[in-house]
Every structure is written in C-alpha cells, then in structure tokens.
Amino acid sequence: MITAVMPTYGRADLAFDKGKGSYLYTTTGDKFLDFCGGIAVTSLGHAHPHLVEALKAQAEALWHTSNLYRIPQQEKLAARLVEATFADTVFFCNSGAEALECAIKTTRKYHYANGAPERYRIITMEGAFHGRTLATIAAGGQAKHLEGFGPKVEGFDQVPFGDLEALKAAIGPETAGILFEPVRGEGGVNAVPVELMAAIRKLCDAHGILLVLDEVQSGVGRSGKLFAYQWSGIEPDILATAKGLGGGFPIGACLATERAAKGMVAGSHGSTFGGNPMACAVANAVLDVILAPGFLDRVQDLGGYMGQKLGALVARHPDVLDGVQGLGLMRGLRCKVPNTDIVNALRDRHVLTVGAGDNQVRLLPPLTVTEDEIDEAIDALDGACAAVAAQLSPAS
C-alpha cells in the first residue's frame, strides 16, 4: 500500500523535533552534528536567534498579501541584493527550481524583446543539476531525472563540463545563453576555474548571448563571498539563487541586469507566494548576519581550515578517499568506495552529510560553524573511513 506521503524520497529512519546551531535532536533525544544543513539551506544553523526574532515579529504583524500590492519587506530585500551584486532587479519566488525557471524565461524573453525570437536555446553542462521542474530537468539533462517524464522540454544543448571548445562549437543562430553552476552541488562539488569563467563571459559578449549562473547552492555566503561568481572577477547577466537565502524559510530569487530583464514586463511572470512578507523578513534577517562586517571573512577562514583538515583526512585514508574539492564551506570528498558507505557510516557516528555526483560526499556545515565543530566532524570522518576500510580488508 502506498504511504500517505508520496514515496518519492529515500528517507533515513530519523525524525528531528528541534535544532540549535550546528546540531539537530531526534524525537528520541539523540544529538546529531548537521553538516548537511537541509542540503545547504540552513545557512545560519538551526534556531538562529536573529532569524527567530524576525520570523516571530513578522508572523505577529502580517503573513501574506500577494504581489497585487507593494511588499515593503520585498522591496528592501531586492534593494540589498542589488546593492551587493551585479544585478539591477530581482524577481522573488519560492525555490531554486522556480528561480531557474525565471532565469530561463528571462533569457528567452530578452531575445524576443530584441526582435530575435528564434534565439531560445540555452547551452548547459553535462552532469548539471538545475532543479526538478520539467524545464529544469531538461536543462540539467541527467537521464535519471528525465526518465519517464518525456517528452523532454526542448531548447537545451549540453556540452561536457568545463569544455570551452565544445561551448564554442555549440553556439548557433538559435542560442540565447549559457547556463552553469560556478560551483556544482548535486553533480559533485566541482568549481569552474576563474579563467574559464572569464572565457565564457567573453564568449557570451562576442555572440550577443546571456551568461546565466545557477547559484542556488553556492550562493548566499557558502563560498566565502556572497556569491561564488564574485571570486572570478566577471559578472553574469542573470543569476538564480535560493536555499541559504531564507536560512530554512522557502524563498528563491532571480537576479538580472536591467538589460537582461528587458522583456520581463508586467504580466510576463508571477508567483502567488514569491517574496511574501514572511519569506522576505527572514531573508532580510539572513542578510543582516551575512553582510555584517567580517562575517564572510570568517567563512573564508573556516573554509580554509576545513579544507586543510579534509586534505589531511584524504592522506590518512588513501584506500577510501580520492580527494577533496570545492571552496569555502562547500566541500566534496571524492570516494573510492560507494559514497553512501561513508554517508551511512557518518550517520552511525551522529554526523549528517549528503552524497553528490562524481561519487562524492558533500559537507555543508552552517556558516556559523566553529573550529571545534569542524574538528568533531573530522574525527567522525576518521572513524567512518576506518570502519569502511576495515570492511574492505578485514583484519586477519
């Protein structure tokens, strides 16, 4: 018999009823160190007092009015994102997939508004993950996500990850833009080199197409900058983000330059809940913390610390681990054994992580994590790797 909750997830047999900082507590009282963060969502950990206070205050004042009217909290959040980035304007929605959907529509509408409706195709990179809607699974192009959901939404051309020559060859008269993640998440925590970012920017400019970035996971401080593109020295035309923006409250955003958003006029797009007072109040509170002087510097320091610790861990367990990737507090451990073995062994040691493509284990601690908590995770990883290695070569 089917479960009351549609069985689309492979869930662990754990239920949590409270969280504090970097820790979650089960309904039976067990304590877990959370280096998954709801898959990079709880950017400031659990029950951060500033976010809790912002949510309480907004809940007692006003929950929802719709986008039929001005929403002051939304206007404030948009202005802050514009001030801190390349963007001139922001559309708010509820999730990363919706933010990507807006980015795709904005890209197509830009060319339509410029009298070139035939330019609608978007080039993406193999192994990408851009969400679970019909358009975004087509953009991601992964067979496991597309199977059974055909026909595939048309208009996406994929090239091998990081292959500039393939990108050049894929551009045609119907190309509208190039979409990719500066730092991958689901597909394996691989960062696009800054030199390649600059080359793709030049390619877009030369062909009159738009550069679209998916920073749903790498954004909002995760890389040590507000957005990962800010390490590269170039700027996109459009950027989709979500996850950490709400710190656990659902909100997504599509940022764009005025030029790129040329076609997004009244009536061209919308969202019932997107950018409502509750979501924007919490997201503003997230930015209060992340944009405070010194906060991102601390993320960079902690990211460097964790990277060094993980590098040493890989050296200690060459039979199990193959390398560490990523930047800031977004790291991936490439495994020589099935990554699920490490994820499960860590969970046995009360540390939560999540797998990723390229046979990696993703480590996504809150941006408020401490060095002691990183050390605790490394100790658990040491034990997990030793246990998995012992199963590979039982002691005689």
mmCIF file of C-alpha atoms in Angstrom:
data_model
loop_
_atom_site.group_PDB
_atom_site.id
_atom_site.type_symbol
_atom_site.label_atom_id
_atom_site.label_comp_id
_atom_site.label_asym_id
_atom_site.label_seq_id
_atom_site.Cartn_x
_atom_site.Cartn_y
_atom_site.Cartn_z
ATOM 1 C CA MET A 1 0.000 0.000 0.000
ATOM 2 C CA ILE A 2 1.324 3.447 -0.880
ATOM 3 C CA THR A 3 2.284 5.674 2.019
ATOM 4 C CA ALA A 4 0.227 8.748 2.829
ATOM 5 C CA VAL A 5 3.262 10.864 1.919
ATOM 6 C CA MET A 6 4.037 10.145 -1.746
ATOM 7 C CA PRO A 7 7.113 7.884 -1.668
ATOM 8 C CA THR A 8 9.404 9.982 -3.878
ATOM 9 C CA TYR A 9 12.253 10.138 -1.353
ATOM 10 C CA GLY A 10 14.621 7.510 0.016
ATOM 11 C CA ARG A 11 14.463 8.712 3.591
ATOM 12 C CA ALA A 12 16.647 7.715 6.548
ATOM 13 C CA ASP A 13 14.672 6.437 9.539
ATOM 14 C CA LEU A 14 15.240 9.593 11.569
ATOM 15 C CA ALA A 15 12.849 12.301 12.718
ATOM 16 C CA PHE A 16 14.022 15.535 14.305
ATOM 17 C CA ASP A 17 11.972 17.768 16.530
ATOM 18 C CA LYS A 18 14.410 20.528 17.426
ATOM 19 C CA GLY A 19 17.681 22.103 16.379
ATOM 20 C CA LYS A 20 20.178 24.529 17.854
ATOM 21 C CA GLY A 21 23.133 25.971 15.980
ATOM 22 C CA SER A 22 25.019 23.155 14.237
ATOM 23 C CA TYR A 23 23.062 20.358 15.960
ATOM 24 C CA LEU A 24 19.784 18.543 15.428
ATOM 25 C CA TYR A 25 17.957 16.459 18.044
ATOM 26 C CA THR A 26 15.758 13.468 17.222
ATOM 27 C CA THR A 27 12.360 12.776 18.701
ATOM 28 C CA THR A 28 14.083 10.149 20.845
ATOM 29 C CA GLY A 29 16.686 12.608 22.151
ATOM 30 C CA ASP A 30 19.719 11.680 20.059
ATOM 31 C CA LYS A 31 22.055 14.530 19.047
ATOM 32 C CA PHE A 32 23.456 14.879 15.507
ATOM 33 C CA LEU A 33 26.066 17.271 14.115
ATOM 34 C CA ASP A 34 24.422 18.702 10.993
ATOM 35 C CA PHE A 35 26.895 19.063 8.110
ATOM 36 C CA CYS A 36 24.067 18.657 5.594
ATOM 37 C CA GLY A 37 22.045 21.720 6.569
ATOM 38 C CA GLY A 38 18.907 20.658 4.742
ATOM 39 C CA ILE A 39 21.197 20.482 1.681
ATOM 40 C CA ALA A 40 22.778 23.925 2.134
ATOM 41 C CA VAL A 41 19.542 25.577 3.275
ATOM 42 C CA THR A 42 20.058 26.300 6.986
ATOM 43 C CA SER A 43 22.849 28.747 6.242
ATOM 44 C CA LEU A 44 22.981 30.118 9.797
ATOM 45 C CA GLY A 45 22.288 26.855 11.578
ATOM 46 C CA HIS A 46 19.169 25.973 13.497
ATOM 47 C CA ALA A 47 17.077 28.424 15.509
ATOM 48 C CA HIS A 48 19.433 31.366 14.938
ATOM 49 C CA PRO A 49 18.093 33.963 17.393
ATOM 50 C CA HIS A 50 18.068 36.849 14.896
ATOM 51 C CA LEU A 51 16.091 34.806 12.357
ATOM 52 C CA VAL A 52 13.694 33.510 15.004
ATOM 53 C CA GLU A 53 13.031 37.046 16.226
ATOM 54 C CA ALA A 54 12.456 38.324 12.671
ATOM 55 C CA LEU A 55 10.027 35.490 11.917
ATOM 56 C CA LYS A 56 8.109 35.982 15.171
ATOM 57 C CA ALA A 57 7.804 39.716 14.637
ATOM 58 C CA GLN A 58 6.568 39.294 11.062
ATOM 59 C CA ALA A 59 4.190 36.460 11.998
ATOM 60 C CA GLU A 60 2.522 38.729 14.551
ATOM 61 C CA ALA A 61 2.202 41.552 12.010
ATOM 62 C CA LEU A 62 1.321 40.224 8.523
ATOM 63 C CA TRP A 63 1.758 36.906 6.726
ATOM 64 C CA HIS A 64 0.630 37.425 3.153
ATOM 65 C CA THR A 65 -0.922 39.939 0.800
ATOM 66 C CA SER A 66 0.084 38.638 -2.694
ATOM 67 C CA ASN A 67 2.015 40.524 -5.307
ATOM 68 C CA LEU A 68 -1.076 42.535 -6.207
ATOM 69 C CA TYR A 69 0.325 45.144 -3.818
ATOM 70 C CA ARG A 70 3.662 46.563 -2.820
ATOM 71 C CA ILE A 71 5.526 44.491 -0.235
ATOM 72 C CA PRO A 72 7.976 46.675 1.726
ATOM 73 C CA GLN A 73 9.997 43.706 3.002
ATOM 74 C CA GLN A 74 10.431 42.515 -0.605
ATOM 75 C CA GLU A 75 11.496 45.949 -1.812
ATOM 76 C CA LYS A 76 14.077 46.154 0.979
ATOM 77 C CA LEU A 77 15.470 42.696 0.183
ATOM 78 C CA ALA A 78 15.668 43.445 -3.539
ATOM 79 C CA ALA A 79 17.472 46.719 -2.916
ATOM 80 C CA ARG A 80 20.038 44.973 -0.695
ATOM 81 C CA LEU A 81 20.702 42.226 -3.257
ATOM 82 C CA VAL A 82 21.062 44.838 -5.995
ATOM 83 C CA GLU A 83 23.447 46.856 -3.829
ATOM 84 C CA ALA A 84 25.628 43.811 -3.106
ATOM 85 C CA THR A 85 25.774 42.306 -6.614
ATOM 86 C CA PHE A 86 25.869 42.893 -10.377
ATOM 87 C CA ALA A 87 22.073 42.992 -10.561
ATOM 88 C CA ASP A 88 19.701 45.868 -11.223
ATOM 89 C CA THR A 89 16.477 44.000 -10.468
ATOM 90 C CA VAL A 90 15.205 40.891 -8.653
ATOM 91 C CA PHE A 91 12.214 38.550 -9.050
ATOM 92 C CA PHE A 92 11.247 36.534 -5.965
ATOM 93 C CA CYS A 93 9.821 33.016 -5.922
ATOM 94 C CA ASN A 94 9.752 30.036 -3.568
ATOM 95 C CA SER A 95 12.570 27.704 -4.593
ATOM 96 C CA GLY A 96 15.706 27.189 -6.630
ATOM 97 C CA ALA A 97 13.846 25.447 -9.440
ATOM 98 C CA GLU A 98 11.473 28.397 -9.720
ATOM 99 C CA ALA A 99 14.415 30.804 -9.701
ATOM 100 C CA LEU A 100 15.957 28.828 -12.590
ATOM 101 C CA GLU A 101 12.616 28.777 -14.387
ATOM 102 C CA CYS A 102 12.549 32.582 -14.164
ATOM 103 C CA ALA A 103 16.162 32.750 -15.358
ATOM 104 C CA ILE A 104 15.348 30.594 -18.393
ATOM 105 C CA LYS A 105 12.248 32.643 -19.235
ATOM 106 C CA THR A 106 14.152 35.916 -18.790
ATOM 107 C CA THR A 107 16.867 34.675 -21.160
ATOM 108 C CA ARG A 108 14.378 33.730 -23.862
ATOM 109 C CA LYS A 109 12.296 36.879 -23.423
ATOM 110 C CA TYR A 110 15.384 39.080 -23.744
ATOM 111 C CA HIS A 111 15.947 37.922 -27.292
ATOM 112 C CA TYR A 112 12.224 38.025 -28.093
ATOM 113 C CA ALA A 113 12.105 41.641 -26.936
ATOM 114 C CA ASN A 114 15.101 42.381 -29.140
ATOM 115 C CA GLY A 115 13.338 41.027 -32.212
ATOM 116 C CA ALA A 116 15.142 37.673 -32.284
ATOM 117 C CA PRO A 117 12.538 35.120 -31.079
ATOM 118 C CA GLU A 118 14.438 32.346 -32.842
ATOM 119 C CA ARG A 119 17.152 32.654 -30.168
ATOM 120 C CA TYR A 120 15.706 30.455 -27.440
ATOM 121 C CA ARG A 121 18.209 27.629 -26.954
ATOM 122 C CA ILE A 122 20.386 27.517 -23.839
ATOM 123 C CA ILE A 123 23.685 25.669 -23.560
ATOM 124 C CA THR A 124 24.235 23.788 -20.301
ATOM 125 C CA MET A 125 26.933 21.440 -18.990
ATOM 126 C CA GLU A 126 26.680 17.677 -18.649
ATOM 127 C CA GLY A 127 26.106 16.414 -15.133
ATOM 128 C CA ALA A 128 24.493 19.667 -14.011
ATOM 129 C CA PHE A 129 21.536 19.891 -11.669
ATOM 130 C CA HIS A 130 19.191 22.842 -12.044
ATOM 131 C CA GLY A 131 16.035 21.626 -10.303
ATOM 132 C CA ARG A 132 13.082 19.254 -10.652
ATOM 133 C CA THR A 133 10.574 21.070 -12.889
ATOM 134 C CA LEU A 134 10.127 19.841 -16.447
ATOM 135 C CA ALA A 135 12.252 22.694 -17.828
ATOM 136 C CA THR A 136 14.995 22.423 -15.238
ATOM 137 C CA ILE A 137 15.399 18.643 -15.556
ATOM 138 C CA ALA A 138 15.765 19.255 -19.289
ATOM 139 C CA ALA A 139 18.384 21.911 -18.547
ATOM 140 C CA GLY A 140 20.228 19.513 -16.244
ATOM 141 C CA GLY A 141 19.974 16.781 -18.820
ATOM 142 C CA GLN A 142 20.614 13.872 -16.438
ATOM 143 C CA ALA A 143 18.967 10.671 -17.655
ATOM 144 C CA LYS A 144 17.991 9.601 -14.130
ATOM 145 C CA HIS A 145 15.938 12.777 -13.705
ATOM 146 C CA LEU A 146 14.381 12.713 -17.182
ATOM 147 C CA GLU A 147 13.345 9.046 -17.266
ATOM 148 C CA GLY A 148 9.588 8.652 -17.524
ATOM 149 C CA PHE A 149 8.869 12.376 -17.747
ATOM 150 C CA GLY A 150 9.026 12.777 -21.508
ATOM 151 C CA PRO A 151 8.800 14.390 -23.877
ATOM 152 C CA LYS A 152 11.863 16.359 -22.789
ATOM 153 C CA VAL A 153 11.369 20.122 -22.828
ATOM 154 C CA GLU A 154 13.071 21.314 -25.969
ATOM 155 C CA GLY A 155 15.690 24.007 -26.214
ATOM 156 C CA PHE A 156 18.722 22.835 -24.208
ATOM 157 C CA ASP A 157 22.084 21.819 -25.670
ATOM 158 C CA GLN A 158 24.601 20.123 -23.413
ATOM 159 C CA VAL A 159 28.382 20.116 -23.612
ATOM 160 C CA PRO A 160 30.968 18.357 -21.421
ATOM 161 C CA PHE A 161 31.680 20.107 -18.112
ATOM 162 C CA GLY A 162 34.395 22.743 -18.402
ATOM 163 C CA ASP A 163 34.993 22.230 -22.147
ATOM 164 C CA LEU A 164 35.423 25.702 -23.678
ATOM 165 C CA GLU A 165 35.927 24.405 -27.222
ATOM 166 C CA ALA A 166 32.717 22.401 -27.008
ATOM 167 C CA LEU A 167 30.927 25.523 -25.785
ATOM 168 C CA LYS A 168 32.204 27.498 -28.762
ATOM 169 C CA ALA A 169 31.130 24.765 -31.162
ATOM 170 C CA ALA A 170 27.650 24.520 -29.650
ATOM 171 C CA ILE A 171 26.790 28.188 -30.205
ATOM 172 C CA GLY A 172 24.466 28.652 -33.160
ATOM 173 C CA PRO A 173 21.975 31.159 -34.548
ATOM 174 C CA GLU A 174 19.309 29.928 -32.090
ATOM 175 C CA THR A 175 21.486 30.169 -28.974
ATOM 176 C CA ALA A 176 20.120 32.526 -26.315
ATOM 177 C CA GLY A 177 22.500 31.912 -23.426
ATOM 178 C CA ILE A 178 24.896 29.719 -21.479
ATOM 179 C CA LEU A 179 23.790 28.388 -18.081
ATOM 180 C CA PHE A 180 26.015 26.724 -15.500
ATOM 181 C CA GLU A 181 26.819 26.435 -11.801
ATOM 182 C CA PRO A 182 30.068 28.226 -10.763
ATOM 183 C CA VAL A 183 30.371 25.566 -8.066
ATOM 184 C CA ARG A 184 28.368 22.415 -8.528
ATOM 185 C CA GLY A 185 26.361 20.820 -5.760
ATOM 186 C CA GLU A 186 24.280 17.775 -6.664
ATOM 187 C CA GLY A 187 26.516 16.905 -9.606
ATOM 188 C CA GLY A 188 29.647 16.789 -7.434
ATOM 189 C CA VAL A 189 31.311 19.772 -5.769
ATOM 190 C CA ASN A 190 33.373 20.931 -8.731
ATOM 191 C CA ALA A 191 34.233 24.599 -9.170
ATOM 192 C CA VAL A 192 34.551 26.155 -12.603
ATOM 193 C CA PRO A 193 38.064 27.709 -12.815
ATOM 194 C CA VAL A 194 38.070 31.511 -12.810
ATOM 195 C CA GLU A 195 39.936 31.542 -16.138
ATOM 196 C CA LEU A 196 37.125 29.549 -17.719
ATOM 197 C CA MET A 197 34.520 31.841 -16.163
ATOM 198 C CA ALA A 198 36.233 34.805 -17.828
ATOM 199 C CA ALA A 199 36.471 32.987 -21.161
ATOM 200 C CA ILE A 200 32.764 32.132 -21.103
ATOM 201 C CA ARG A 201 31.917 35.751 -20.310
ATOM 202 C CA LYS A 202 33.893 36.865 -23.366
ATOM 203 C CA LEU A 203 32.210 34.194 -25.470
ATOM 204 C CA CYS A 204 28.764 35.426 -24.449
ATOM 205 C CA ASP A 205 29.678 39.034 -25.234
ATOM 206 C CA ALA A 206 31.112 38.108 -28.621
ATOM 207 C CA HIS A 207 27.941 36.277 -29.663
ATOM 208 C CA GLY A 208 25.380 38.579 -28.047
ATOM 209 C CA ILE A 209 24.080 35.865 -25.727
ATOM 210 C CA LEU A 210 23.445 35.941 -21.990
ATOM 211 C CA LEU A 211 25.558 34.439 -19.205
ATOM 212 C CA VAL A 212 23.255 32.775 -16.684
ATOM 213 C CA LEU A 213 24.537 31.379 -13.379
ATOM 214 C CA ASP A 214 22.900 28.869 -11.084
ATOM 215 C CA GLU A 215 23.928 29.822 -7.546
ATOM 216 C CA VAL A 216 21.062 28.076 -5.828
ATOM 217 C CA GLN A 217 23.514 26.143 -3.677
ATOM 218 C CA SER A 218 26.783 28.098 -3.955
ATOM 219 C CA GLY A 219 25.194 31.466 -3.185
ATOM 220 C CA VAL A 220 24.465 33.491 -0.047
ATOM 221 C CA GLY A 221 27.891 33.182 1.538
ATOM 222 C CA ARG A 222 28.512 29.471 1.038
ATOM 223 C CA SER A 223 31.717 30.061 -0.981
ATOM 224 C CA GLY A 224 33.065 32.763 1.327
ATOM 225 C CA LYS A 225 31.715 35.526 -0.935
ATOM 226 C CA LEU A 226 28.036 36.485 -1.091
ATOM 227 C CA PHE A 227 28.001 34.712 -4.468
ATOM 228 C CA ALA A 228 30.682 32.426 -5.868
ATOM 229 C CA TYR A 229 30.951 34.371 -9.163
ATOM 230 C CA GLN A 230 32.491 37.209 -7.131
ATOM 231 C CA TRP A 231 35.698 35.168 -6.881
ATOM 232 C CA SER A 232 36.045 35.239 -10.683
ATOM 233 C CA GLY A 233 36.218 38.951 -11.462
ATOM 234 C CA ILE A 234 33.403 38.718 -14.022
ATOM 235 C CA GLU A 235 29.683 39.342 -13.736
ATOM 236 C CA PRO A 236 26.737 37.381 -15.141
ATOM 237 C CA ASP A 237 23.631 38.788 -16.827
ATOM 238 C CA ILE A 238 21.240 36.637 -14.803
ATOM 239 C CA LEU A 239 21.671 34.644 -11.573
ATOM 240 C CA ALA A 240 19.329 32.231 -9.810
ATOM 241 C CA THR A 241 19.612 31.619 -6.088
ATOM 242 C CA ALA A 242 17.586 30.132 -3.215
ATOM 243 C CA LYS A 243 18.446 27.606 -0.440
ATOM 244 C CA GLY A 244 20.539 29.629 2.054
ATOM 245 C CA LEU A 245 18.744 32.892 1.232
ATOM 246 C CA GLY A 246 15.917 32.029 3.618
ATOM 247 C CA GLY A 247 18.005 30.144 6.161
ATOM 248 C CA GLY A 248 15.269 27.477 6.202
ATOM 249 C CA PHE A 249 12.286 29.570 5.131
ATOM 250 C CA PRO A 250 11.352 28.903 1.464
ATOM 251 C CA ILE A 251 12.409 31.714 -0.866
ATOM 252 C CA GLY A 252 14.171 31.922 -4.210
ATOM 253 C CA ALA A 253 15.352 34.847 -6.303
ATOM 254 C CA CYS A 254 16.260 35.581 -9.898
ATOM 255 C CA LEU A 255 18.680 38.493 -10.201
ATOM 256 C CA ALA A 256 19.237 40.257 -13.522
ATOM 257 C CA THR A 257 20.725 43.324 -15.099
ATOM 258 C CA GLU A 258 18.320 45.915 -16.470
ATOM 259 C CA ARG A 259 19.406 44.950 -19.990
ATOM 260 C CA ALA A 260 18.789 41.224 -19.483
ATOM 261 C CA ALA A 261 15.393 41.844 -17.881
ATOM 262 C CA LYS A 262 14.236 43.947 -20.831
ATOM 263 C CA GLY A 263 11.407 41.558 -21.710
ATOM 264 C CA MET A 264 10.153 40.917 -18.185
ATOM 265 C CA VAL A 265 7.373 43.472 -18.153
ATOM 266 C CA ALA A 266 4.126 43.447 -16.165
ATOM 267 C CA GLY A 267 2.209 40.229 -16.768
ATOM 268 C CA SER A 268 5.171 38.296 -18.173
ATOM 269 C CA HIS A 269 5.810 36.280 -14.987
ATOM 270 C CA GLY A 270 4.465 35.877 -11.478
ATOM 271 C CA SER A 271 4.246 33.895 -8.255
ATOM 272 C CA THR A 272 1.471 33.659 -5.685
ATOM 273 C CA PHE A 273 3.717 33.292 -2.670
ATOM 274 C CA GLY A 274 7.034 34.531 -4.047
ATOM 275 C CA GLY A 275 8.618 37.266 -1.959
ATOM 276 C CA ASN A 276 5.798 37.447 0.575
ATOM 277 C CA PRO A 277 6.303 39.358 3.851
ATOM 278 C CA MET A 278 7.233 36.279 5.890
ATOM 279 C CA ALA A 279 9.859 34.983 3.484
ATOM 280 C CA CYS A 280 11.391 38.401 2.891
ATOM 281 C CA ALA A 281 11.501 39.268 6.593
ATOM 282 C CA VAL A 282 13.554 36.136 7.263
ATOM 283 C CA ALA A 283 15.767 36.620 4.196
ATOM 284 C CA ASN A 284 16.486 40.190 5.287
ATOM 285 C CA ALA A 285 17.499 38.819 8.669
ATOM 286 C CA VAL A 286 19.828 36.336 6.938
ATOM 287 C CA LEU A 287 21.466 39.207 5.059
ATOM 288 C CA ASP A 288 21.748 41.197 8.312
ATOM 289 C CA VAL A 289 24.114 38.484 9.542
ATOM 290 C CA ILE A 290 25.925 37.509 6.348
ATOM 291 C CA LEU A 291 26.582 41.064 5.187
ATOM 292 C CA ALA A 292 27.753 42.218 8.619
ATOM 293 C CA PRO A 293 31.402 43.362 8.575
ATOM 294 C CA GLY A 294 33.789 40.443 8.970
ATOM 295 C CA PHE A 295 31.241 37.629 8.655
ATOM 296 C CA LEU A 296 32.300 36.438 5.187
ATOM 297 C CA ASP A 297 35.961 36.840 6.149
ATOM 298 C CA ARG A 298 35.302 34.360 8.944
ATOM 299 C CA VAL A 299 33.583 31.975 6.486
ATOM 300 C CA GLN A 300 36.691 32.144 4.297
ATOM 301 C CA ASP A 301 38.934 31.380 7.276
ATOM 302 C CA LEU A 302 36.766 28.470 8.387
ATOM 303 C CA GLY A 303 36.565 27.199 4.823
ATOM 304 C CA GLY A 304 40.358 27.199 4.614
ATOM 305 C CA TYR A 305 40.585 25.425 7.967
ATOM 306 C CA MET A 306 38.112 22.743 6.901
ATOM 307 C CA GLY A 307 39.859 22.322 3.555
ATOM 308 C CA GLN A 308 43.199 21.693 5.274
ATOM 309 C CA LYS A 309 41.662 19.199 7.671
ATOM 310 C CA LEU A 310 39.940 17.372 4.832
ATOM 311 C CA GLY A 311 43.150 17.272 2.808
ATOM 312 C CA ALA A 312 44.932 15.603 5.721
ATOM 313 C CA LEU A 313 41.995 13.201 6.104
ATOM 314 C CA VAL A 314 42.305 12.138 2.468
ATOM 315 C CA ALA A 315 46.035 11.492 3.001
ATOM 316 C CA ARG A 316 45.244 9.281 6.019
ATOM 317 C CA HIS A 317 42.672 7.166 4.160
ATOM 318 C CA PRO A 318 44.000 6.563 0.637
ATOM 319 C CA ASP A 319 42.039 3.298 0.317
ATOM 320 C CA VAL A 320 38.737 5.064 0.877
ATOM 321 C CA LEU A 321 39.099 8.680 -0.259
ATOM 322 C CA ASP A 322 40.374 10.111 -3.514
ATOM 323 C CA GLY A 323 40.429 13.865 -2.995
ATOM 324 C CA VAL A 324 38.697 16.973 -1.700
ATOM 325 C CA GLN A 325 37.059 19.638 -3.857
ATOM 326 C CA GLY A 326 35.073 22.830 -3.534
ATOM 327 C CA LEU A 327 35.707 26.044 -1.676
ATOM 328 C CA GLY A 328 34.571 27.892 1.401
ATOM 329 C CA LEU A 329 32.134 25.834 3.453
ATOM 330 C CA MET A 330 31.001 23.840 0.424
ATOM 331 C CA ARG A 331 33.252 20.805 0.124
ATOM 332 C CA GLY A 332 33.099 17.459 -1.584
ATOM 333 C CA LEU A 333 35.054 14.350 -0.645
ATOM 334 C CA ARG A 334 35.555 12.114 -3.676
ATOM 335 C CA CYS A 335 35.392 8.481 -2.595
ATOM 336 C CA LYS A 336 36.990 5.260 -3.824
ATOM 337 C CA VAL A 337 34.188 3.310 -2.171
ATOM 338 C CA PRO A 338 30.465 3.996 -2.720
ATOM 339 C CA ASN A 339 29.823 7.439 -1.222
ATOM 340 C CA THR A 340 26.729 6.056 0.505
ATOM 341 C CA ASP A 341 29.016 3.852 2.614
ATOM 342 C CA ILE A 342 30.667 6.972 4.048
ATOM 343 C CA VAL A 343 27.379 8.861 4.459
ATOM 344 C CA ASN A 344 25.869 5.914 6.346
ATOM 345 C CA ALA A 345 28.987 5.351 8.480
ATOM 346 C CA LEU A 346 28.953 9.047 9.413
ATOM 347 C CA ARG A 347 25.281 8.879 10.317
ATOM 348 C CA ASP A 348 26.093 5.947 12.596
ATOM 349 C CA ARG A 349 28.504 8.395 14.301
ATOM 350 C CA HIS A 350 25.778 11.043 14.541
ATOM 351 C CA VAL A 351 27.079 13.328 11.785
ATOM 352 C CA LEU A 352 24.745 14.203 8.906
ATOM 353 C CA THR A 353 26.037 14.682 5.340
ATOM 354 C CA VAL A 354 24.664 14.086 1.852
ATOM 355 C CA GLY A 355 26.008 12.384 -1.255
ATOM 356 C CA ALA A 356 26.673 14.050 -4.590
ATOM 357 C CA GLY A 357 27.557 13.109 -8.142
ATOM 358 C CA ASP A 358 31.130 12.088 -9.032
ATOM 359 C CA ASN A 359 30.848 9.669 -6.076
ATOM 360 C CA GLN A 360 31.341 12.467 -3.548
ATOM 361 C CA VAL A 361 30.200 13.170 -0.014
ATOM 362 C CA ARG A 362 29.070 16.772 0.382
ATOM 363 C CA LEU A 363 29.945 18.696 3.532
ATOM 364 C CA LEU A 364 27.697 21.716 4.042
ATOM 365 C CA PRO A 365 28.027 22.984 7.617
ATOM 366 C CA PRO A 366 26.259 26.152 8.719
ATOM 367 C CA LEU A 367 28.210 29.316 8.024
ATOM 368 C CA THR A 368 28.217 29.834 11.791
ATOM 369 C CA VAL A 369 30.121 26.590 12.399
ATOM 370 C CA THR A 370 33.072 26.660 14.832
ATOM 371 C CA GLU A 371 36.539 25.130 14.513
ATOM 372 C CA ASP A 372 35.663 22.716 17.330
ATOM 373 C CA GLU A 373 32.622 21.519 15.391
ATOM 374 C CA ILE A 374 34.724 21.073 12.254
ATOM 375 C CA ASP A 375 37.184 19.031 14.341
ATOM 376 C CA GLU A 376 34.266 16.946 15.626
ATOM 377 C CA ALA A 377 33.176 16.215 12.057
ATOM 378 C CA ILE A 378 36.729 15.326 11.031
ATOM 379 C CA ASP A 379 37.026 12.913 13.961
ATOM 380 C CA ALA A 380 33.791 11.256 12.872
ATOM 381 C CA LEU A 381 35.041 11.097 9.285
ATOM 382 C CA ASP A 382 38.245 9.452 10.511
ATOM 383 C CA GLY A 383 36.207 6.810 12.284
ATOM 384 C CA ALA A 384 33.847 6.329 9.361
ATOM 385 C CA CYS A 385 36.692 5.908 6.878
ATOM 386 C CA ALA A 386 38.482 3.447 9.172
ATOM 387 C CA ALA A 387 35.294 1.414 9.563
ATOM 388 C CA VAL A 388 34.663 1.316 5.813
ATOM 389 C CA ALA A 389 38.319 0.421 5.156
ATOM 390 C CA ALA A 390 38.099 -2.410 7.685
ATOM 391 C CA GLN A 391 35.176 -3.866 5.746
ATOM 392 C CA LEU A 392 37.278 -3.738 2.577
ATOM 393 C CA SER A 393 40.222 -5.549 4.240
ATOM 394 C CA PRO A 394 39.037 -7.444 7.318
ATOM 395 C CA ALA A 395 41.720 -7.813 9.984
ATOM 396 C CA SER A 396 43.362 -11.218 9.889
#
